[in-house]
Short mmCIF file of C-alpha atoms and ligand atoms in Angstrom, two decimals:
data_model
loop_
_atom_site.label_atom_id
_atom_site.label_comp_id
_atom_site.label_asym_id
_atom_site.label_seq_id
_atom_site.Cartn_x
_atom_site.Cartn_y
_atom_site.Cartn_z
CA TYR L 1 9.29 87.09 -54.80
CA LYS L 2 6.83 90.42 -55.02
CA ILE L 3 6.36 91.33 -51.22
CA LYS L 4 3.01 91.92 -49.97
CA HIS L 5 2.96 94.06 -46.51
CA ILE L 6 0.00 93.99 -44.29
CA GLU L 7 -0.87 95.27 -40.89
CA GLU L 8 -3.03 93.69 -38.27
CA GLY L 9 -3.50 94.98 -34.79
CA LEU L 10 -0.32 96.17 -33.86
CA THR L 11 1.94 93.96 -36.14
CA GLN L 12 3.45 94.28 -39.50
CA ILE L 13 3.72 91.12 -41.60
CA GLU L 14 5.38 90.57 -45.18
CA PHE L 15 4.83 87.52 -47.22
CA PRO L 16 5.04 86.75 -51.06
CA GLU L 17 2.45 88.23 -53.02
CA PHE L 18 -0.14 85.74 -54.68
CA ASP L 19 -3.10 85.66 -56.88
CA LYS L 20 -5.68 83.84 -55.05
CA ILE L 21 -5.95 82.46 -51.53
CA SER L 22 -5.03 78.69 -51.92
CA SER L 23 -2.74 76.26 -50.31
CA ASP L 24 -0.59 76.35 -53.22
CA ALA L 25 0.87 80.18 -52.34
CA PRO L 26 4.29 80.07 -51.44
CA VAL L 27 3.52 81.25 -47.82
CA PHE L 28 -0.03 81.14 -46.69
CA TYR L 29 -2.02 84.33 -45.68
CA ASN L 30 -5.90 84.59 -45.54
CA PRO L 31 -7.23 88.21 -45.06
CA HIS L 32 -10.76 86.86 -44.09
CA MET L 33 -9.15 85.22 -41.05
CA GLU L 34 -8.26 88.51 -39.35
CA MET L 35 -11.14 88.31 -36.97
CA ASN L 36 -10.18 84.98 -35.89
CA ARG L 37 -6.69 86.03 -35.13
CA ASP L 38 -8.25 88.84 -33.24
CA LEU L 39 -10.58 86.96 -31.25
CA SER L 40 -7.57 84.55 -30.67
CA ILE L 41 -5.72 87.54 -29.27
CA LEU L 42 -8.60 88.23 -26.77
CA ALA L 43 -9.08 84.65 -25.71
CA ILE L 44 -5.39 84.15 -24.99
CA GLN L 45 -5.28 87.31 -23.06
CA VAL L 46 -8.05 86.58 -21.02
CA PHE L 47 -6.69 82.99 -20.23
CA GLN L 48 -3.29 84.49 -19.31
CA LYS L 49 -5.06 86.81 -16.82
CA GLN L 50 -6.98 84.06 -15.51
CA GLU L 51 -3.69 82.07 -14.98
CA ASP L 52 -1.89 84.93 -13.62
CA ARG L 53 1.65 83.86 -14.83
CA GLU L 54 3.66 83.90 -17.90
CA ILE L 55 2.46 81.62 -20.62
CA ASN L 56 4.44 80.04 -23.38
CA ILE L 57 2.72 79.76 -26.89
CA CYS L 58 2.83 77.16 -29.92
CA ASP L 59 1.73 78.44 -33.22
CA LEU L 60 1.60 74.76 -34.67
CA PHE L 61 1.19 75.77 -38.18
CA GLY L 62 2.96 79.11 -38.67
CA GLY L 63 2.46 80.08 -42.35
CA SER L 64 3.74 83.67 -42.50
CA GLY L 65 4.12 83.53 -38.68
CA ILE L 66 1.25 86.20 -38.34
CA ARG L 67 -0.23 84.10 -35.32
CA GLY L 68 2.95 83.90 -33.02
CA VAL L 69 4.08 87.25 -33.92
CA ARG L 70 1.00 89.02 -33.18
CA TYR L 71 0.70 86.75 -29.83
CA LYS L 72 3.96 87.90 -28.83
CA ASN L 73 3.62 91.36 -29.80
CA GLU L 74 -0.03 92.00 -28.62
CA ILE L 75 -0.70 89.94 -25.67
CA ASP L 76 0.72 90.84 -22.11
CA GLY L 77 2.37 88.24 -20.07
CA VAL L 78 3.71 86.10 -23.15
CA GLY L 79 6.95 84.22 -22.32
CA GLU L 80 8.40 82.12 -25.20
CA VAL L 81 6.73 81.64 -28.64
CA SER L 82 7.36 78.77 -30.88
CA ILE L 83 6.28 79.08 -34.44
CA ASN L 84 6.46 75.63 -36.29
CA ASP L 85 5.80 75.01 -39.77
CA ILE L 86 6.62 72.11 -42.29
CA SER L 87 7.66 74.48 -44.98
CA GLU L 88 10.96 76.25 -45.35
CA THR L 89 9.92 79.35 -47.21
CA ALA L 90 7.13 79.89 -44.38
CA ASN L 91 9.92 79.44 -41.82
CA GLN L 92 12.08 82.19 -43.77
CA PHE L 93 9.28 84.71 -43.55
CA GLU L 94 8.35 83.60 -40.21
CA ARG L 95 11.93 84.68 -38.82
CA HIS L 96 11.68 87.66 -41.48
CA ASN L 97 8.41 88.76 -39.37
CA ILE L 98 9.87 88.27 -36.26
CA GLU L 99 12.69 90.95 -36.88
CA LEU L 100 10.07 93.18 -38.69
CA ASN L 101 8.25 93.52 -35.28
CA ASN L 102 11.59 93.44 -33.10
CA LEU L 103 10.54 90.61 -31.07
CA ASP L 104 12.60 88.57 -28.79
CA ASP L 105 11.91 85.10 -27.51
CA VAL L 106 10.02 83.73 -30.64
CA GLU L 107 11.60 80.89 -32.31
CA VAL L 108 11.02 79.15 -35.49
CA TYR L 109 10.81 75.38 -35.97
CA GLN L 110 10.53 73.13 -39.21
CA HIS L 111 8.73 69.88 -38.20
CA ASP L 112 5.73 68.03 -38.82
CA ALA L 113 3.13 69.10 -36.50
CA SER L 114 2.59 66.00 -34.68
CA MET L 115 6.47 65.34 -34.35
CA PHE L 116 6.62 68.74 -32.82
CA LEU L 117 3.78 68.43 -30.21
CA ARG L 118 5.24 65.16 -29.14
CA MET L 119 8.67 66.44 -28.94
CA LYS L 120 7.75 69.36 -26.84
CA ARG L 121 5.00 67.40 -24.56
CA GLY L 122 3.91 69.72 -21.67
CA GLU L 123 5.73 72.97 -22.52
CA PHE L 124 2.99 75.01 -23.90
CA ASP L 125 0.50 76.79 -22.04
CA VAL L 126 -1.34 77.53 -25.45
CA ILE L 127 -1.54 75.36 -28.55
CA ASP L 128 -3.20 77.17 -31.62
CA ILE L 129 -4.10 74.33 -34.06
CA ASP L 130 -4.69 76.20 -37.62
CA PRO L 131 -4.15 73.70 -40.43
CA PHE L 132 -5.44 73.60 -43.97
CA GLY L 133 -8.77 71.88 -43.59
CA THR L 134 -9.39 69.55 -40.88
CA PRO L 135 -7.51 69.19 -37.68
CA SER L 136 -8.30 65.73 -37.17
CA PRO L 137 -5.02 64.09 -37.80
CA PHE L 138 -3.13 66.17 -35.34
CA MET L 139 -5.47 65.74 -32.41
CA ASP L 140 -3.86 62.46 -30.82
CA SER L 141 -0.61 64.38 -30.59
CA ALA L 142 -2.44 67.45 -29.26
CA GLY L 143 -3.77 65.09 -26.41
CA TYR L 144 -0.48 63.76 -25.70
CA GLY L 145 1.34 66.96 -25.76
CA ALA L 146 -1.09 69.41 -23.94
CA ARG L 147 -0.14 70.23 -20.24
CA ARG L 148 -2.74 70.51 -17.72
CA ASN L 149 -4.49 73.83 -17.20
CA SER L 150 -3.65 74.63 -20.91
CA LEU L 151 -5.70 76.42 -23.49
CA LEU L 152 -6.18 74.74 -27.01
CA CYS L 153 -7.36 76.63 -29.87
CA VAL L 154 -8.38 74.82 -33.06
CA THR L 155 -9.52 75.80 -36.19
CA ALA L 156 -11.50 73.46 -39.21
CA THR L 157 -12.18 74.63 -42.37
CA ASP L 158 -13.82 71.63 -43.61
CA THR L 159 -17.00 72.82 -42.41
CA SER L 160 -18.74 70.81 -45.33
CA ALA L 161 -17.80 67.50 -43.85
CA LEU L 162 -18.56 68.75 -40.03
CA CYS L 163 -21.75 69.96 -41.50
CA GLY L 164 -22.78 66.53 -43.34
CA THR L 165 -23.00 67.90 -46.96
CA TYR L 166 -21.67 64.28 -47.49
CA GLN L 167 -21.57 61.63 -44.30
CA GLU L 168 -18.35 59.91 -45.27
CA PRO L 169 -15.99 62.63 -44.87
CA CYS L 170 -17.09 63.60 -41.49
CA ILE L 171 -17.31 59.54 -40.26
CA ARG L 172 -13.84 59.13 -41.75
CA LYS L 173 -12.46 62.32 -40.09
CA TYR L 174 -14.24 62.63 -37.09
CA ASN L 175 -15.85 59.20 -36.38
CA SER L 176 -19.17 60.69 -36.04
CA LYS L 177 -22.25 60.79 -38.35
CA PRO L 178 -23.36 64.12 -39.24
CA TYR L 179 -26.81 65.42 -40.17
CA LYS L 180 -27.38 67.98 -42.67
CA SER L 181 -30.25 70.24 -40.88
CA GLU L 182 -31.05 73.96 -40.63
CA TYR L 183 -28.84 73.79 -37.66
CA CYS L 184 -25.95 71.55 -38.95
CA HIS L 185 -23.25 74.21 -38.20
CA GLU L 186 -24.11 73.81 -34.55
CA THR L 187 -24.06 70.12 -34.81
CA GLY L 188 -20.70 70.56 -36.84
CA ILE L 189 -19.17 72.34 -33.82
CA ARG L 190 -20.27 69.72 -31.41
CA ILE L 191 -19.18 66.93 -33.51
CA LEU L 192 -15.62 68.86 -33.58
CA ALA L 193 -15.67 69.28 -29.78
CA GLY L 194 -16.80 65.77 -29.18
CA PHE L 195 -13.93 64.34 -31.45
CA VAL L 196 -11.41 66.62 -29.34
CA ALA L 197 -12.90 65.30 -25.86
CA LEU L 198 -12.92 61.71 -27.17
CA THR L 199 -9.61 62.02 -28.39
CA LEU L 200 -8.41 63.82 -25.24
CA SER L 201 -9.89 61.25 -23.02
CA LYS L 202 -7.36 58.57 -24.04
CA TYR L 203 -4.65 60.58 -22.08
CA ALA L 204 -7.06 61.29 -19.03
CA LYS L 205 -7.59 64.94 -20.38
CA TYR L 206 -10.78 66.56 -20.71
CA ILE L 207 -12.26 69.93 -21.99
CA GLU L 208 -14.29 72.83 -20.98
CA VAL L 209 -15.66 74.77 -23.97
CA LYS L 210 -14.72 78.45 -23.38
CA MET L 211 -16.02 79.87 -26.58
CA SER L 212 -16.96 78.58 -30.11
CA HIS L 213 -18.31 79.98 -33.22
CA SER L 214 -18.68 79.01 -37.15
CA THR L 215 -18.13 81.76 -39.11
CA GLU L 216 -18.06 81.88 -43.05
CA HIS L 217 -16.09 78.90 -44.02
CA TYR L 218 -14.46 77.90 -40.93
CA MET L 219 -15.25 76.61 -37.37
CA ARG L 220 -12.99 77.55 -34.15
CA LEU L 221 -12.97 76.27 -30.70
CA TYR L 222 -11.43 77.77 -27.52
CA LEU L 223 -10.83 74.79 -24.94
CA GLU L 224 -9.26 74.70 -21.64
CA ILE L 225 -7.82 71.38 -21.18
CA LYS L 226 -7.83 69.71 -17.53
CA LYS L 227 -6.42 66.47 -16.45
CA GLY L 228 -7.70 63.87 -14.27
CA SER L 229 -8.88 60.17 -15.26
CA LYS L 230 -12.07 60.38 -12.64
CA ARG L 231 -12.90 63.71 -14.01
CA THR L 232 -12.61 63.05 -17.65
CA ASP L 233 -14.92 59.95 -17.18
CA GLU L 234 -17.59 62.44 -15.67
CA SER L 235 -16.95 65.05 -18.47
CA LEU L 236 -17.35 62.12 -21.16
CA LYS L 237 -21.05 62.57 -19.96
CA ASN L 238 -21.13 65.45 -22.31
CA ILE L 239 -20.72 63.10 -25.27
CA GLY L 240 -24.07 62.27 -26.77
CA TYR L 241 -26.40 62.45 -29.82
CA ILE L 242 -28.85 64.90 -31.35
CA SER L 243 -31.98 62.98 -33.16
CA HIS L 244 -34.13 64.69 -35.42
CA CYS L 245 -37.62 64.27 -37.12
CA LYS L 246 -37.37 65.13 -41.03
CA ASN L 247 -41.09 65.11 -40.70
CA CYS L 248 -42.20 67.42 -38.06
CA LEU L 249 -38.79 69.21 -37.12
CA HIS L 250 -38.97 67.60 -33.57
CA ARG L 251 -35.32 67.11 -32.03
CA GLN L 252 -34.23 65.35 -29.12
CA VAL L 253 -30.59 65.17 -27.08
CA SER L 254 -29.69 62.25 -25.68
CA ASN L 255 -26.16 61.00 -23.75
CA GLY L 256 -24.25 58.17 -24.12
CA LEU L 257 -21.81 56.69 -26.77
CA ALA L 258 -24.15 54.34 -27.99
CA SER L 259 -26.34 55.68 -30.54
CA PRO L 260 -30.00 56.08 -29.50
CA ILE L 261 -32.23 52.63 -30.09
CA GLU L 262 -35.51 54.80 -29.73
CA GLU L 263 -36.10 55.30 -33.05
CA ILE L 264 -39.82 56.80 -33.39
CA CYS L 265 -40.38 60.59 -32.99
CA PRO L 266 -42.51 61.23 -30.23
CA VAL L 267 -44.44 63.80 -31.78
CA CYS L 268 -45.51 62.19 -35.09
CA GLY L 269 -44.33 58.79 -35.07
CA GLU L 270 -41.83 59.08 -38.18
CA LYS L 271 -38.52 57.46 -37.83
CA LEU L 272 -35.78 59.63 -36.11
CA VAL L 273 -32.19 60.33 -37.71
CA HIS L 274 -29.27 60.23 -35.11
CA ALA L 275 -26.39 62.80 -35.53
CA GLY L 276 -23.26 61.88 -33.23
CA PRO L 277 -21.30 60.81 -31.11
CA LEU L 278 -21.00 64.78 -30.49
CA TRP L 279 -20.59 67.11 -27.65
CA ILE L 280 -23.84 67.87 -26.00
CA GLY L 281 -22.32 70.00 -23.00
CA ALA L 282 -21.90 73.81 -23.06
CA ILE L 283 -20.14 75.45 -26.10
CA GLN L 284 -20.03 78.93 -24.96
CA ASP L 285 -18.68 80.17 -21.27
CA ALA L 286 -20.29 83.41 -20.19
CA ASP L 287 -17.66 84.83 -17.81
CA PHE L 288 -14.99 83.74 -20.43
CA ILE L 289 -16.55 85.56 -23.20
CA GLU L 290 -17.53 88.79 -20.76
CA LYS L 291 -13.89 88.97 -20.29
CA MET L 292 -13.11 88.88 -24.17
CA ILE L 293 -15.41 91.47 -24.76
CA ASP L 294 -14.13 93.69 -21.94
CA GLU L 295 -10.48 92.81 -23.40
CA THR L 296 -11.45 94.87 -26.83
CA ASN L 297 -10.91 97.97 -24.59
CA HIS L 298 -7.25 97.37 -24.15
CA LYS L 299 -6.36 96.02 -27.78
CA LYS L 300 -6.22 97.39 -31.22
CA ILE L 301 -8.70 95.02 -33.11
CA ASN L 302 -9.23 96.00 -36.71
CA THR L 303 -12.53 93.82 -36.86
CA GLU L 304 -13.78 94.94 -33.44
CA LYS L 305 -17.36 95.75 -34.77
CA ASP L 306 -17.88 92.24 -36.30
CA ALA L 307 -15.92 90.73 -33.28
CA LEU L 308 -18.07 92.30 -30.82
CA LYS L 309 -21.36 91.48 -32.67
CA LEU L 310 -20.09 87.87 -32.71
CA MET L 311 -18.93 87.61 -29.06
CA ASN L 312 -21.88 89.35 -27.87
CA ALA L 313 -24.19 86.74 -29.74
CA CYS L 314 -22.28 84.16 -28.20
CA LEU L 315 -22.76 85.29 -24.94
CA LEU L 316 -26.29 85.24 -25.18
CA GLU L 317 -26.32 81.70 -26.21
CA ALA L 318 -24.49 80.58 -23.20
CA GLY L 319 -26.72 78.26 -21.16
CA ALA L 320 -29.28 78.26 -24.00
CA PRO L 321 -30.64 74.76 -25.25
CA ALA L 322 -29.16 72.81 -27.80
CA THR L 323 -29.96 73.26 -31.42
CA PHE L 324 -32.44 76.03 -32.76
CA TYR L 325 -35.28 76.36 -35.06
CA ASP L 326 -35.07 78.31 -38.03
CA VAL L 327 -38.23 80.44 -38.71
CA HIS L 328 -38.34 80.20 -42.55
CA THR L 329 -38.03 76.26 -42.39
CA VAL L 330 -40.59 76.06 -39.93
CA CYS L 331 -43.10 78.46 -41.67
CA LYS L 332 -42.18 76.32 -45.08
CA SER L 333 -43.36 73.39 -43.69
CA LEU L 334 -46.53 75.03 -42.25
CA LYS L 335 -46.91 76.91 -45.76
CA ILE L 336 -47.26 80.34 -43.94
CA SER L 337 -45.36 83.35 -44.75
CA ALA L 338 -42.84 84.25 -41.97
CA PRO L 339 -44.13 86.69 -39.16
CA LYS L 340 -41.52 89.29 -38.00
CA LEU L 341 -38.69 88.05 -36.09
CA ASP L 342 -39.37 90.53 -33.01
CA LEU L 343 -43.00 89.36 -32.55
CA ILE L 344 -41.94 85.87 -32.85
CA PHE L 345 -39.56 86.17 -29.78
CA ASP L 346 -41.79 88.37 -28.02
CA GLU L 347 -44.78 85.85 -28.12
CA ILE L 348 -42.28 82.84 -27.33
CA LYS L 349 -41.39 84.70 -24.26
CA ASN L 350 -44.60 85.90 -23.34
CA GLN L 351 -45.90 82.31 -23.08
CA GLY L 352 -43.11 81.78 -20.51
CA PHE L 353 -40.33 79.82 -22.88
CA ILE L 354 -36.93 81.03 -23.45
CA ALA L 355 -36.18 82.60 -26.72
CA ILE L 356 -32.67 83.27 -27.65
CA LYS L 357 -30.79 84.34 -30.89
CA THR L 358 -27.95 82.30 -32.10
CA HIS L 359 -24.88 83.50 -34.13
CA PHE L 360 -25.31 80.41 -36.11
CA ASN L 361 -28.38 81.62 -38.18
CA PRO L 362 -29.62 85.37 -37.97
CA LEU L 363 -33.32 83.43 -38.26
CA GLY L 364 -32.47 80.61 -35.58
CA ILE L 365 -34.46 80.80 -32.16
CA LYS L 366 -32.84 78.55 -29.47
CA THR L 367 -36.00 78.09 -27.17
CA ASP L 368 -37.18 75.31 -24.70
CA ALA L 369 -40.65 75.56 -26.45
CA THR L 370 -41.77 72.41 -28.36
CA ILE L 371 -42.04 72.43 -32.22
CA LYS L 372 -45.86 72.17 -31.60
CA ASP L 373 -45.73 75.19 -29.16
CA ILE L 374 -43.64 77.03 -31.96
CA GLU L 375 -46.08 76.11 -34.63
CA LYS L 376 -49.05 77.47 -32.58
CA ILE L 377 -47.46 80.62 -31.95
CA LEU L 378 -46.24 81.14 -35.54
CA ILE L 379 -49.83 80.23 -36.84
CA SER L 380 -51.22 83.05 -34.25
CA LEU L 381 -48.82 85.51 -35.45
N1 SAM W 401 -1.79 80.04 -39.01
C1 SAM W 401 -1.67 80.80 -40.27
C2 SAM W 401 -2.26 82.25 -40.47
O1 SAM W 401 -3.08 82.32 -39.65
O2 SAM W 401 -2.31 82.76 -41.46
C3 SAM W 401 -2.10 79.90 -41.52
C4 SAM W 401 -1.57 78.39 -41.70
S1 SAM W 401 -2.00 77.61 -42.84
C5 SAM W 401 -3.50 77.48 -42.91
C6 SAM W 401 -1.49 75.89 -42.76
C7 SAM W 401 0.16 75.93 -42.82
O3 SAM W 401 0.54 74.47 -42.25
C8 SAM W 401 0.84 76.14 -43.98
O4 SAM W 401 1.86 76.89 -44.04
C9 SAM W 401 1.59 74.53 -44.25
O5 SAM W 401 2.83 74.94 -44.79
C10 SAM W 401 1.50 74.06 -42.84
N2 SAM W 401 1.68 72.51 -42.81
C11 SAM W 401 0.90 71.92 -43.53
N3 SAM W 401 1.03 70.48 -43.37
C12 SAM W 401 2.03 70.55 -42.00
C13 SAM W 401 2.33 69.51 -41.10
N4 SAM W 401 2.19 68.42 -41.32
N5 SAM W 401 3.04 69.96 -40.06
C14 SAM W 401 3.55 71.28 -39.84
N6 SAM W 401 2.97 72.34 -40.86
C15 SAM W 401 2.34 72.03 -41.75
#
C-alpha cells in the first residue's frame, strides 16, 4: 500500500491511501469525521471526570484505530482500550498506529461487533459504536453488554432513513415511522434515541441523553446508561409521538407507545400525521455540555471553532421545546418574504414566548408560541 499519514489532536495515524471515501477502502478513514472524534474526546473526558475513576473504553468498529488510539493518547484517566474490527487489514493498521503513538494497554480484536460486546459483557465504561450506516443491528448486543453507569456513543450515517426520505428503511431498521418535515433531523435524532431506549429497556437499562447532534451526513448520540427495572419503566415515559399538520404547520407531542388516535389538527381541522415512536425527553444536557466546552481549554482540538459553535448551539437548546419552526417554510405558506431573523426572535420574546436557535437549522426557531402566534408576528414585521 501507499501509506497516508495524518494528524488529529495529539495523535499520528497511518493507513493505506485511497481515492474516494467509501466502505470499499482497504482501511476506512473519513476526514469529515474529525469533529465527531474531537467531540467524543471531550465527552468521554467529561464522563471520566464525573465518574472520577479509571475507565476502560471499547472502540467497537476500529477502522484505522483512530478513535481508540486517540482516546488512549488524549484522554486522562483511561485504563485499557479495546479496538475491535472484523477486518484483518484494519487490525494490522490498528496495531501499527498503537505502536506509532507508543501506547500501552491498547488491545486489538477481530470479532463481529455483536459477538464482541456479548463476550465482553460488563467490561467497558465507554462503548463507541461507529459503524457503516445504521447502528441498529448492534444495539441489542450493546443493551446486553453495557454496564451500569457507562457511556454509550452512537453514530448513524443513514440519515435519509432517520429523516424519512422513504418510510420503509426507517420502519425496518428503527421500528419507527419517520416524517419528512423541515425539522426532520430532530425527529431523526429522536427516533434513534427512542430506538436505543426501547432496545435497552429489555435489559432493564435506560438512557440519559447527554448530548446529541446532526451534522452533515451523520447523527451522533452521547448516552449515559443506567440500570434498574423501576427506573427503566419510568424512563419509557419519554417515548411518544410528534404529530404534524401538513396544512397549517401545527405540531404536537404526545407520550405513550401507542400511536395517537386523535387524528385531527386542533388548529385547522385537517388530518395529522404521526412520527414515532421516538424519544420526546431531553436531547441535550446543559451541565454536561458546559463541561465539554470547558474541556476544550485542556485539549488540542483542530476543529475547535466548529466544535465550539456546535456545542454552544446545543447548550442553548437544552430545555427548549421539541421541534422548531423554519422561518422560510412559515413565510412561504403565508406567501410573504421573510423578515430579518433577529427581528423575529426579538418580537417573539417581546410577546413573552421562548425563542431559541437550533443547531439543526440556521433558520429554525424553538419556541412555545403556537403557529398562529408566529404567523401574526411574521405578518406584523
Ligand atoms: N471508527 C472509525 C473512524 O472513526 O475512522 C471508522 C469505522 S468504519 C465507519 C466501520 C468499520 O467497521 C470498518 O473498518 C469495518 O471493517 C468494520 N466492520 C464492519 N462490519 C463489522 C462487524 N460486523 N463487526 C465489526 N466490525 C465491522
